[in-house]
């Protein structure tokens, strides 16, 4: 432990899990919004959390994403140490753009920096998955991996953790967050446990196409591969006007997109920023018309994950 | 039709479909063995086939892979023309390394050359799929696409045809063909029509990893991704000593591998030719021990598809 570094501030980005056809295996980091966490190392064991926002998240460490992640890290750390965390969330919990993953990833990256980077990124993902479990009941890594690595990541396997960063061309992202609540656990429960083999084959053709499209920088291939025949048909029922939002986005020039994570946010890829803004206007007019409060972002894929400043 | 070019000879390579986790969507071309076809254009409509090998395949065009493929092509061709084909197969029918696809692909590439290349590769795949239907009852493209394109191909979709050639690093291939018959139609019938979503997720994590591994030239990632939790557990039952063959191959240093297409051939990837030869010896000793006749090849992934000479 360095005496001259007992406090660190990190910015942890929002993330989009699944990327349409890549259920539970693909995700990417957004340049905006980001949560801010200030972490201090302490000689008092345990984790103490102060929320500097108005979301009213629990502060008991075992019930808090930050707390559970850091307790997992402390369980593998020698010595009588603990952490004090000030959390200022910009990513609304339950929005479907990786709010819990940002808390978990920001906490473990920041704390690890205070510990002289003694853990590697696979360890950090393991710890942060304990935070995700508090939020959703499932130790999934499809938001955590892009939050920590940045860019677009493949989670080939989460046990053991096997993360593959993927190259990608410039892409603009429109995010639409209808202000309704979809619990990740509910969104998981409505999925069928069995799927048709022929649908699975079509899905993995699309996933393979999407990975190849990102790596080749082939926009047309990315666009053709953004099709989900397994999860979207079920989950989209939970999201108001989903098919109209998607259709209006495509009409406005979007390459494609779909549900962000388990929703309710929807994301759309565009090749140009001007198109992404047109998409934002198109979807805003749909939710304005039906009188549903919403929030939008027009941003890019962030090449950086959690940043220490 | 050029008068100075009324005959062409083509060499059509064997192919490996599926590549373990990529059921129905991935395939690659082998440098060896290759079928030889000599095709003459004629003013007499229809297709006439002469088999210059001892496999005893039917010569009635509607019941023959070459015939069905060329009749599909002729149905979209103006004028009173036909083809005479001499077929010399080196790829044993029923071996699971794309024997029917070589006949179909060689025929349509050669005939198209005689027609001044009036059809594009997507058309050729459509025609050749009519040949595959004669052989297996299914219009699949996972052998035809690599046979025509060469290299490793993703068949993102077969209706409409959407083929994505993938970059790949140098790889050596050991093929083991136990001399038993597995009908493609039987191998399809034993597959379950529904699969567990969690298995499908694991499979598409592996497919995404395999595509990324090929494109990055990351041998370890390729090796980790060569896992099939959907098809191999069922189909391998049809192949004698499958798990022992696989285990002995891995012990000899193979990166991984599995059933070629619907079997009975098995393929293994190695990074070095010397390893591929060790793998060949290891698997040969297994089939020698149990007294099963077999044939082996040690070869590479061919960057060329059907070649006109």
XYZ file of C-alpha atoms in Angstrom:
618
model
C 0.000 0.000 0.000
C 1.434 3.346 -1.016
C 0.988 6.099 1.577
C 0.773 8.786 -1.072
C -2.150 7.091 -2.778
C -4.955 6.328 -0.404
C -7.784 7.774 -2.474
C -8.784 7.357 -6.074
C -11.631 8.619 -8.255
C -12.888 6.468 -11.119
C -15.427 6.929 -13.901
C -17.289 3.770 -14.909
C -19.192 3.777 -18.207
C -22.664 2.538 -19.044
C -22.661 -0.628 -21.154
C -24.942 -2.433 -23.563
C -25.128 -6.194 -23.063
C -26.132 -8.829 -25.643
C -25.907 -6.637 -28.800
C -29.079 -8.154 -30.255
C -28.007 -11.666 -31.260
C -25.256 -12.140 -28.661
C -27.370 -12.986 -25.611
C -25.116 -13.375 -22.548
C -21.879 -13.305 -24.585
C -21.449 -9.845 -26.159
C -21.383 -6.318 -24.773
C -19.919 -2.866 -25.378
C -19.046 0.256 -23.396
C -20.694 3.637 -24.015
C -18.757 6.901 -23.857
C -21.605 8.440 -21.881
C -23.125 8.303 -19.198
C -20.551 7.357 -16.531
C -20.822 6.791 -12.777
C -18.267 8.481 -10.514
C -16.820 6.670 -7.508
C -14.282 7.973 -5.008
C -12.642 5.202 -3.023
C -10.421 5.500 0.040
C -8.444 2.660 1.526
C -8.732 2.333 5.292
C -7.211 0.387 8.188
C -10.767 -0.394 9.303
C -11.920 -3.690 7.752
C -15.173 -3.794 5.786
C -16.800 -1.518 3.244
C -18.670 1.718 3.963
C -20.732 3.305 1.211
C -22.025 6.844 0.962
C -24.492 7.567 -1.833
C -24.087 11.100 -3.188
C -27.073 10.761 -5.489
C -30.820 10.520 -5.049
C -31.392 6.912 -6.171
C -31.779 5.643 -2.605
C -29.737 2.462 -3.122
C -29.061 0.377 0.019
C -25.813 1.142 1.864
C -25.457 -2.195 3.690
C -22.417 -3.669 1.911
C -23.938 -7.173 1.463
C -27.009 -5.679 -0.237
C -25.097 -3.172 -2.319
C -23.391 -3.916 -5.636
C -20.281 -1.928 -4.698
C -20.193 -3.531 -1.257
C -20.595 -7.104 -2.492
C -17.873 -6.623 -5.133
C -15.386 -5.135 -2.673
C -16.154 -7.726 0.014
C -15.351 -10.417 -2.602
C -12.046 -8.652 -3.274
C -11.262 -8.225 0.449
C -11.895 -11.948 1.010
C -8.826 -12.612 -1.160
C -6.744 -9.789 0.320
C -4.383 -10.172 3.262
C -4.274 -7.657 6.130
C -6.693 -5.513 8.067
C -7.928 -3.169 5.387
C -11.236 -1.856 4.203
C -12.700 0.712 1.804
C -14.819 3.826 2.068
C -16.690 4.638 -1.111
C -18.533 7.759 -2.219
C -20.820 6.841 -5.105
C -22.331 9.355 -7.502
C -24.390 7.472 -10.021
C -25.305 9.015 -13.382
C -26.603 5.712 -14.758
C -30.119 5.180 -13.454
C -30.584 1.796 -11.757
C -32.894 -0.457 -13.759
C -32.338 1.375 -17.036
C -30.788 -1.640 -18.786
C -27.486 0.021 -19.631
C -25.359 -1.633 -16.980
C -25.955 0.548 -13.951
C -25.025 -2.199 -11.498
C -22.035 -3.261 -13.637
C -20.693 0.305 -13.570
C -20.891 0.370 -9.758
C -19.270 -3.051 -9.459
C -16.576 -2.481 -12.093
C -15.728 1.034 -10.930
C -15.368 -0.195 -7.362
C -13.052 -3.107 -8.122
C -10.871 -1.224 -10.623
C -10.477 1.710 -8.222
C -9.827 -0.465 -5.186
C -7.337 -2.587 -7.123
C -5.438 0.549 -8.043
C -5.202 1.416 -4.335
C -3.853 -2.111 -3.753
C -1.067 -1.589 -6.286
C -2.883 -3.529 -9.042
C -2.348 -6.843 -7.330
C -5.301 -8.481 -9.094
C -5.574 -9.103 -12.838
C -8.618 -8.270 -14.955
C -10.013 -11.793 -14.735
C -9.940 -11.516 -10.935
C -11.650 -8.130 -11.114
C -14.399 -9.604 -13.257
C -14.897 -12.410 -10.750
C -15.243 -9.903 -7.911
C -17.566 -7.606 -9.848
C -19.769 -10.599 -10.769
C -20.510 -10.938 -7.039
C -21.912 -7.416 -7.260
C -24.029 -8.331 -10.290
C -25.418 -11.239 -8.328
C -26.752 -8.813 -5.714
C -28.467 -6.767 -8.432
C -29.941 -9.499 -10.618
C -29.443 -12.821 -8.872
C -27.143 -14.011 -11.679
C -23.334 -13.816 -11.877
C -23.242 -12.565 -15.448
C -20.285 -10.729 -17.004
C -21.776 -9.283 -20.178
C -21.890 -5.746 -18.756
C -18.855 -6.045 -16.464
C -16.459 -7.220 -19.173
C -16.983 -4.236 -21.517
C -17.117 -1.882 -18.507
C -13.651 -3.017 -17.383
C -12.065 -3.638 -20.818
C -13.824 -0.925 -22.821
C -14.800 -1.399 -26.458
C -16.712 -4.475 -27.584
C -16.058 -7.676 -25.675
C -16.949 -11.301 -26.160
C -17.537 -13.252 -22.956
C -16.709 -16.661 -24.427
C -17.141 -18.175 -21.008
C -17.911 -16.692 -17.603
C -16.843 -19.746 -15.578
C -13.897 -19.708 -16.007
C -13.763 -16.079 -17.137
C -12.624 -15.873 -20.793
C -12.905 -12.377 -22.266
C -12.011 -11.595 -25.886
C -11.792 -7.898 -26.877
C -12.980 -7.393 -30.468
C -11.868 -4.747 -32.958
C -14.631 -2.576 -34.337
C -15.134 0.332 -36.750
C -16.414 3.788 -35.680
C -20.057 3.496 -34.617
C -22.547 5.965 -33.175
C -25.075 4.766 -30.653
C -28.537 6.104 -29.873
C -29.908 4.920 -26.532
C -33.596 5.343 -25.660
C -34.608 4.747 -22.061
C -38.380 4.605 -21.552
C -39.009 5.395 -17.892
C -40.568 2.093 -16.916
C -39.127 -0.589 -14.715
C -38.078 -4.001 -16.087
C -36.368 -6.132 -13.461
C -33.461 -8.162 -14.845
C -34.731 -11.156 -12.881
C -38.218 -10.839 -14.472
C -36.696 -10.421 -17.928
C -34.736 -13.645 -17.351
C -37.719 -15.552 -16.031
C -39.860 -15.040 -19.132
C -37.237 -16.657 -21.365
C -37.882 -20.211 -22.467
C -35.391 -22.752 -21.135
C -35.458 -24.633 -24.449
C -35.184 -23.218 -27.943
C -35.562 -24.726 -31.398
C -32.267 -25.983 -32.804
C -33.051 -24.275 -36.111
C -33.472 -20.935 -34.286
C -30.237 -21.503 -32.371
C -28.431 -22.186 -35.677
C -29.792 -18.974 -37.179
C -28.746 -17.092 -34.032
C -25.182 -18.407 -34.064
C -24.894 -17.657 -37.776
C -25.773 -14.083 -36.864
C -23.374 -13.962 -33.907
C -20.556 -15.262 -36.077
C -21.525 -12.664 -38.715
C -21.612 -9.868 -36.140
C -18.175 -10.762 -34.756
C -16.741 -10.975 -38.284
C -18.484 -7.706 -39.206
C -16.994 -5.849 -36.227
C -13.516 -7.232 -36.882
C -13.619 -6.569 -40.643
C -15.251 -3.152 -40.159
C -17.965 -4.311 -42.560
C -21.010 -2.126 -41.800
C -23.339 -4.066 -44.088
C -22.436 -7.366 -42.476
C -22.958 -5.856 -38.995
C -26.354 -4.591 -40.110
C -27.428 -7.939 -41.625
C -26.303 -9.801 -38.498
C -28.240 -7.613 -36.025
C -31.143 -10.063 -35.823
C -32.328 -11.909 -32.708
C -34.745 -14.806 -33.194
C -34.395 -16.171 -29.652
C -34.646 -13.493 -26.961
C -36.110 -10.360 -28.568
C -39.432 -11.962 -29.601
C -40.134 -12.687 -25.907
C -38.503 -9.800 -24.083
C -39.685 -7.070 -26.410
C -43.213 -7.666 -25.059
C -42.075 -5.916 -21.847
C -41.033 -2.754 -23.710
C -43.707 -0.281 -24.852
C -43.898 0.262 -28.623
C -40.717 -1.756 -29.187
C -41.406 -2.740 -32.769
C -42.450 0.791 -33.705
C -39.302 2.237 -32.092
C -37.222 -0.219 -34.085
C -39.044 0.444 -37.334
C -38.811 4.230 -36.966
C -35.089 3.897 -36.186
C -34.487 1.856 -39.317
C -36.523 4.351 -41.346
C -34.285 7.109 -39.955
C -31.210 5.255 -41.236
C -30.065 3.153 -38.268
C -27.979 0.063 -39.089
C -29.935 -1.961 -36.558
C -30.217 -2.483 -32.842
C -32.489 -3.862 -30.187
C -32.997 -4.278 -26.473
C -30.052 -3.156 -24.347
C -29.387 -5.990 -21.903
C -32.693 -7.018 -20.416
C -34.248 -3.626 -21.153
C -36.134 -1.374 -20.976
C -33.506 0.708 -22.821
C -33.176 0.218 -26.560
C -29.999 0.977 -28.522
C -29.449 1.604 -32.203
C -26.186 1.697 -34.180
C -25.593 4.317 -36.869
C -22.643 4.851 -39.159
C -22.823 8.656 -38.919
C -23.468 10.944 -35.947
C -26.064 12.877 -37.965
C -27.994 9.626 -38.485
C -27.792 8.794 -34.772
C -29.359 12.207 -34.038
C -32.119 11.565 -36.595
C -32.774 8.227 -34.910
C -32.985 10.000 -31.540
C -35.614 12.410 -32.902
C -37.596 9.605 -34.501
C -37.819 7.525 -31.334
C -38.441 10.566 -29.143
C -41.490 11.399 -31.246
C -42.885 7.868 -30.728
C -42.695 8.051 -26.928
C -43.867 11.677 -26.904
C -46.906 10.642 -28.934
C -47.869 7.862 -26.526
C -47.095 10.073 -23.522
C -44.351 7.912 -22.004
C -41.503 9.731 -20.199
C -38.120 8.803 -21.667
C -34.477 9.768 -21.771
C -32.104 9.536 -24.737
C -28.341 9.555 -25.315
C -26.421 9.927 -28.555
C -22.914 8.674 -27.962
C -20.155 6.378 -29.269
C -18.600 3.078 -28.271
C -15.959 3.929 -25.690
C -12.569 2.351 -26.289
C -11.820 2.915 -22.606
C -13.367 0.980 -19.780
C -13.314 2.288 -16.210
C -11.021 5.297 -16.095
C -8.967 6.404 -13.117
C -8.589 10.177 -12.977
C -20.336 -19.375 -75.759
C -16.764 -19.310 -76.998
C -15.917 -21.858 -79.695
C -12.345 -22.170 -78.494
C -13.429 -23.213 -74.991
C -15.918 -26.038 -74.986
C -14.216 -28.239 -72.422
C -12.871 -27.566 -68.973
C -11.280 -29.668 -66.239
C -11.780 -28.689 -62.618
C -10.464 -29.962 -59.282
C -12.910 -29.698 -56.392
C -11.560 -30.057 -52.840
C -12.862 -32.020 -49.905
C -14.339 -29.848 -47.157
C -15.021 -30.032 -43.445
C -18.413 -28.680 -42.394
C -19.412 -27.414 -38.932
C -15.879 -27.056 -37.416
C -17.030 -28.441 -34.058
C -19.155 -25.627 -32.609
C -20.342 -24.114 -35.909
C -23.104 -26.568 -36.812
C -24.576 -25.658 -40.203
C -22.744 -22.302 -40.401
C -18.977 -22.919 -40.678
C -16.809 -24.950 -43.051
C -13.353 -25.073 -44.594
C -11.650 -26.472 -47.698
C -8.906 -29.100 -47.550
C -5.895 -29.036 -49.864
C -6.294 -32.770 -50.405
C -8.150 -34.912 -51.589
C -9.816 -33.372 -54.666
C -12.321 -34.716 -57.197
C -11.602 -34.212 -60.906
C -14.381 -33.315 -63.339
C -14.098 -32.725 -67.080
C -17.076 -30.855 -68.475
C -17.990 -30.297 -72.118
C -20.681 -27.944 -73.276
C -23.020 -29.392 -75.864
C -25.843 -28.326 -78.206
C -27.830 -31.299 -76.900
C -29.936 -30.190 -73.889
C -29.670 -32.090 -70.622
C -26.793 -33.521 -68.616
C -24.937 -36.756 -69.346
C -22.604 -38.158 -66.701
C -19.837 -40.710 -67.076
C -18.278 -42.031 -63.890
C -14.579 -42.785 -64.325
C -14.253 -44.250 -60.839
C -15.492 -47.367 -59.084
C -17.974 -45.805 -56.636
C -20.998 -46.828 -58.706
C -22.898 -43.552 -58.272
C -26.131 -43.213 -60.289
C -25.799 -41.581 -63.699
C -29.419 -40.456 -64.099
C -29.042 -36.669 -63.819
C -31.991 -36.182 -61.432
C -30.523 -38.733 -59.020
C -26.953 -37.537 -59.339
C -25.436 -34.603 -57.461
C -23.652 -33.301 -60.550
C -26.773 -33.757 -62.652
C -29.131 -32.032 -60.226
C -26.761 -29.075 -59.832
C -26.310 -28.612 -63.579
C -30.028 -29.038 -64.297
C -30.672 -26.231 -61.770
C -28.174 -24.092 -63.657
C -29.633 -24.985 -67.061
C -33.122 -24.038 -65.828
C -31.860 -20.450 -65.588
C -29.887 -20.555 -68.832
C -31.253 -19.508 -72.219
C -30.695 -21.579 -75.370
C -30.477 -25.236 -76.305
C -27.404 -26.319 -74.437
C -26.403 -29.166 -72.222
C -23.344 -30.651 -70.539
C -21.375 -33.873 -70.720
C -19.409 -34.612 -67.565
C -16.648 -37.113 -66.847
C -16.362 -37.516 -63.090
C -13.344 -39.016 -61.348
C -13.960 -38.932 -57.639
C -11.116 -39.155 -55.134
C -13.372 -38.239 -52.214
C -15.251 -41.336 -51.144
C -19.018 -40.818 -50.971
C -20.295 -40.970 -47.403
C -16.929 -40.156 -45.847
C -18.139 -36.911 -44.275
C -15.631 -34.641 -45.973
C -17.947 -33.117 -48.534
C -17.897 -35.683 -51.323
C -21.264 -34.576 -52.713
C -20.360 -30.897 -52.296
C -17.181 -31.421 -54.348
C -19.211 -32.989 -57.167
C -21.830 -30.234 -57.036
C -19.379 -27.349 -56.676
C -16.938 -28.632 -59.264
C -19.773 -29.103 -61.759
C -21.268 -25.627 -61.386
C -17.922 -23.782 -61.308
C -16.717 -25.640 -64.396
C -19.988 -25.245 -66.312
C -20.153 -21.551 -65.394
C -16.686 -21.072 -66.824
C -17.895 -22.619 -70.102
C -20.824 -20.152 -70.018
C -18.439 -17.173 -69.759
C -18.951 -16.807 -65.995
C -22.482 -15.517 -66.392
C -23.507 -16.558 -62.873
C -22.079 -15.132 -59.638
C -20.913 -17.225 -56.689
C -24.206 -16.850 -54.852
C -25.990 -18.302 -57.905
C -23.481 -21.146 -58.050
C -24.138 -21.956 -54.401
C -27.881 -22.028 -55.065
C -27.408 -24.463 -57.957
C -24.981 -26.673 -56.036
C -27.408 -26.799 -53.091
C -29.840 -28.601 -55.435
C -27.123 -31.240 -55.760
C -26.722 -31.458 -51.987
C -30.437 -32.009 -51.703
C -30.120 -35.132 -53.860
C -27.356 -36.444 -51.600
C -28.759 -35.649 -48.155
C -32.312 -34.395 -48.572
C -31.297 -30.969 -47.250
C -30.213 -27.868 -49.197
C -27.276 -27.067 -46.952
C -24.318 -24.912 -47.982
C -21.751 -25.611 -45.270
C -19.636 -27.797 -47.561
C -20.459 -26.025 -50.836
C -19.482 -22.558 -49.626
C -15.896 -23.465 -48.619
C -15.594 -25.722 -51.694
C -16.388 -22.790 -54.006
C -14.744 -19.964 -52.007
C -11.819 -21.887 -50.503
C -10.490 -21.149 -47.023
C -12.814 -20.924 -44.041
C -16.312 -19.659 -44.709
C -19.220 -18.581 -42.547
C -22.634 -19.351 -43.999
C -24.494 -16.623 -42.090
C -27.644 -17.543 -43.949
C -28.389 -20.068 -46.672
C -31.754 -18.568 -47.702
C -30.862 -16.026 -48.962
C -27.261 -17.117 -49.461
C -24.904 -14.944 -47.335
C -21.316 -16.210 -47.314
C -18.555 -14.507 -45.291
C -14.954 -15.625 -45.976
C -12.876 -15.524 -42.769
C -9.146 -14.897 -42.415
C -7.208 -17.633 -40.653
C -3.654 -18.466 -39.581
C -1.661 -21.440 -40.957
C -3.243 -24.676 -39.727
C -2.523 -28.332 -40.388
C -5.375 -30.781 -40.536
C -5.422 -34.481 -39.768
C -8.459 -36.293 -41.152
C -9.358 -39.808 -40.000
C -11.974 -41.672 -41.987
C -13.169 -44.876 -40.327
C -14.603 -47.070 -43.064
C -18.149 -47.212 -41.797
C -21.225 -45.633 -43.297
C -23.066 -42.765 -41.581
C -25.846 -41.376 -43.756
C -26.158 -37.597 -43.531
C -29.920 -38.016 -43.280
C -29.574 -40.421 -40.318
C -27.055 -38.120 -38.629
C -29.597 -35.298 -38.976
C -32.496 -37.346 -37.691
C -30.881 -38.207 -34.372
C -30.456 -34.524 -33.489
C -32.933 -33.076 -31.024
C -35.195 -30.389 -32.465
C -34.990 -28.408 -29.210
C -31.899 -27.562 -27.183
C -31.376 -25.964 -23.792
C -30.960 -22.194 -24.015
C -27.963 -22.418 -21.678
C -26.294 -24.895 -24.054
C -27.096 -22.678 -27.039
C -25.509 -19.706 -25.217
C -22.378 -21.725 -24.508
C -22.277 -22.839 -28.144
C -22.582 -19.332 -29.556
C -19.934 -18.081 -27.125
C -17.674 -20.716 -28.647
C -18.640 -19.872 -32.232
C -17.949 -16.200 -31.605
C -14.624 -17.199 -30.006
C -13.723 -19.442 -32.934
C -14.461 -16.724 -35.509
C -12.453 -14.186 -33.482
C -9.656 -16.737 -33.021
C -9.399 -17.419 -36.764
C -9.447 -13.710 -37.627
C -6.925 -12.734 -34.933
C -4.715 -15.763 -35.673
C -4.963 -16.618 -31.951
C -4.229 -20.349 -31.703
C -5.087 -20.569 -28.007
C -8.463 -18.932 -28.540
C -9.189 -21.287 -31.463
C -8.277 -24.232 -29.263
C -10.448 -23.079 -26.330
C -13.400 -22.464 -28.649
C -13.335 -25.916 -30.301
C -16.070 -27.274 -28.026
C -19.484 -28.546 -29.122
C -22.112 -29.051 -26.416
C -25.049 -29.442 -28.815
C -24.335 -31.810 -31.711
C -21.225 -33.826 -30.814
C -22.690 -35.469 -27.686
C -25.401 -37.043 -29.874
C -23.652 -37.645 -33.179
C -20.423 -39.005 -31.741
C -22.380 -42.096 -30.673
C -22.411 -43.114 -34.363
C -18.606 -43.001 -34.623
C -16.548 -45.880 -33.198
C -14.140 -44.908 -30.401
C -14.809 -41.205 -30.953
C -13.853 -40.019 -27.487
C -10.703 -42.130 -27.478
C -9.693 -40.775 -30.914
C -10.203 -37.251 -29.637
C -8.319 -37.859 -26.401
C -5.362 -39.492 -28.163
C -5.261 -36.584 -30.633
C -5.137 -34.035 -27.829
C -2.446 -36.086 -26.083
C -0.438 -35.990 -29.332
C -0.634 -32.192 -29.333
C -3.699 -31.385 -31.467
C -5.355 -27.999 -30.839
C -8.775 -29.613 -31.015
C -11.231 -30.969 -33.529
C -14.263 -33.149 -33.845
C -16.687 -34.738 -36.253
C -16.278 -33.603 -39.862
C -19.750 -32.681 -41.072
C -22.106 -35.463 -40.089
C -19.252 -37.973 -39.906
C -17.905 -40.572 -39.825
C -14.654 -38.703 -40.567
C -12.990 -36.862 -37.708
C -10.660 -33.893 -38.186
C -8.060 -32.377 -35.883
C -6.235 -29.045 -36.138
C -2.541 -28.753 -35.348
C -0.251 -25.757 -35.367
C 2.702 -27.680 -36.803
C 2.858 -30.306 -39.550
C 4.964 -32.545 -37.311
C 2.173 -32.489 -34.727
C -0.452 -33.302 -37.367
C 1.627 -36.366 -38.323
C 1.880 -37.414 -34.660
C -1.893 -37.082 -34.403
C -2.288 -39.257 -37.506
C -0.139 -41.983 -35.919
C -1.999 -41.787 -32.626
C -5.434 -42.187 -34.180
C -4.237 -44.847 -36.617
C -3.093 -46.939 -33.681
C -6.548 -46.702 -32.059
C -8.379 -48.006 -35.142
C -5.668 -50.586 -35.829
C -6.075 -51.883 -32.284
C -9.833 -52.303 -32.605
C -9.475 -53.738 -36.128
C -11.477 -51.077 -37.962
C -10.347 -50.208 -41.522
C -9.611 -46.492 -41.874
C -7.986 -43.915 -44.073
C -6.084 -40.794 -42.997
C -4.976 -37.521 -44.568
C -2.540 -34.938 -43.257
C -3.153 -31.724 -45.148
C -3.759 -27.974 -44.804
C -6.664 -25.592 -45.207
C -6.785 -24.764 -48.904
C -7.028 -21.057 -49.695
C -8.373 -22.046 -53.110
C -11.779 -23.459 -53.756
C -12.598 -25.314 -56.975
C -9.689 -24.833 -59.374
C -9.935 -24.741 -63.135
C -6.847 -26.169 -64.817
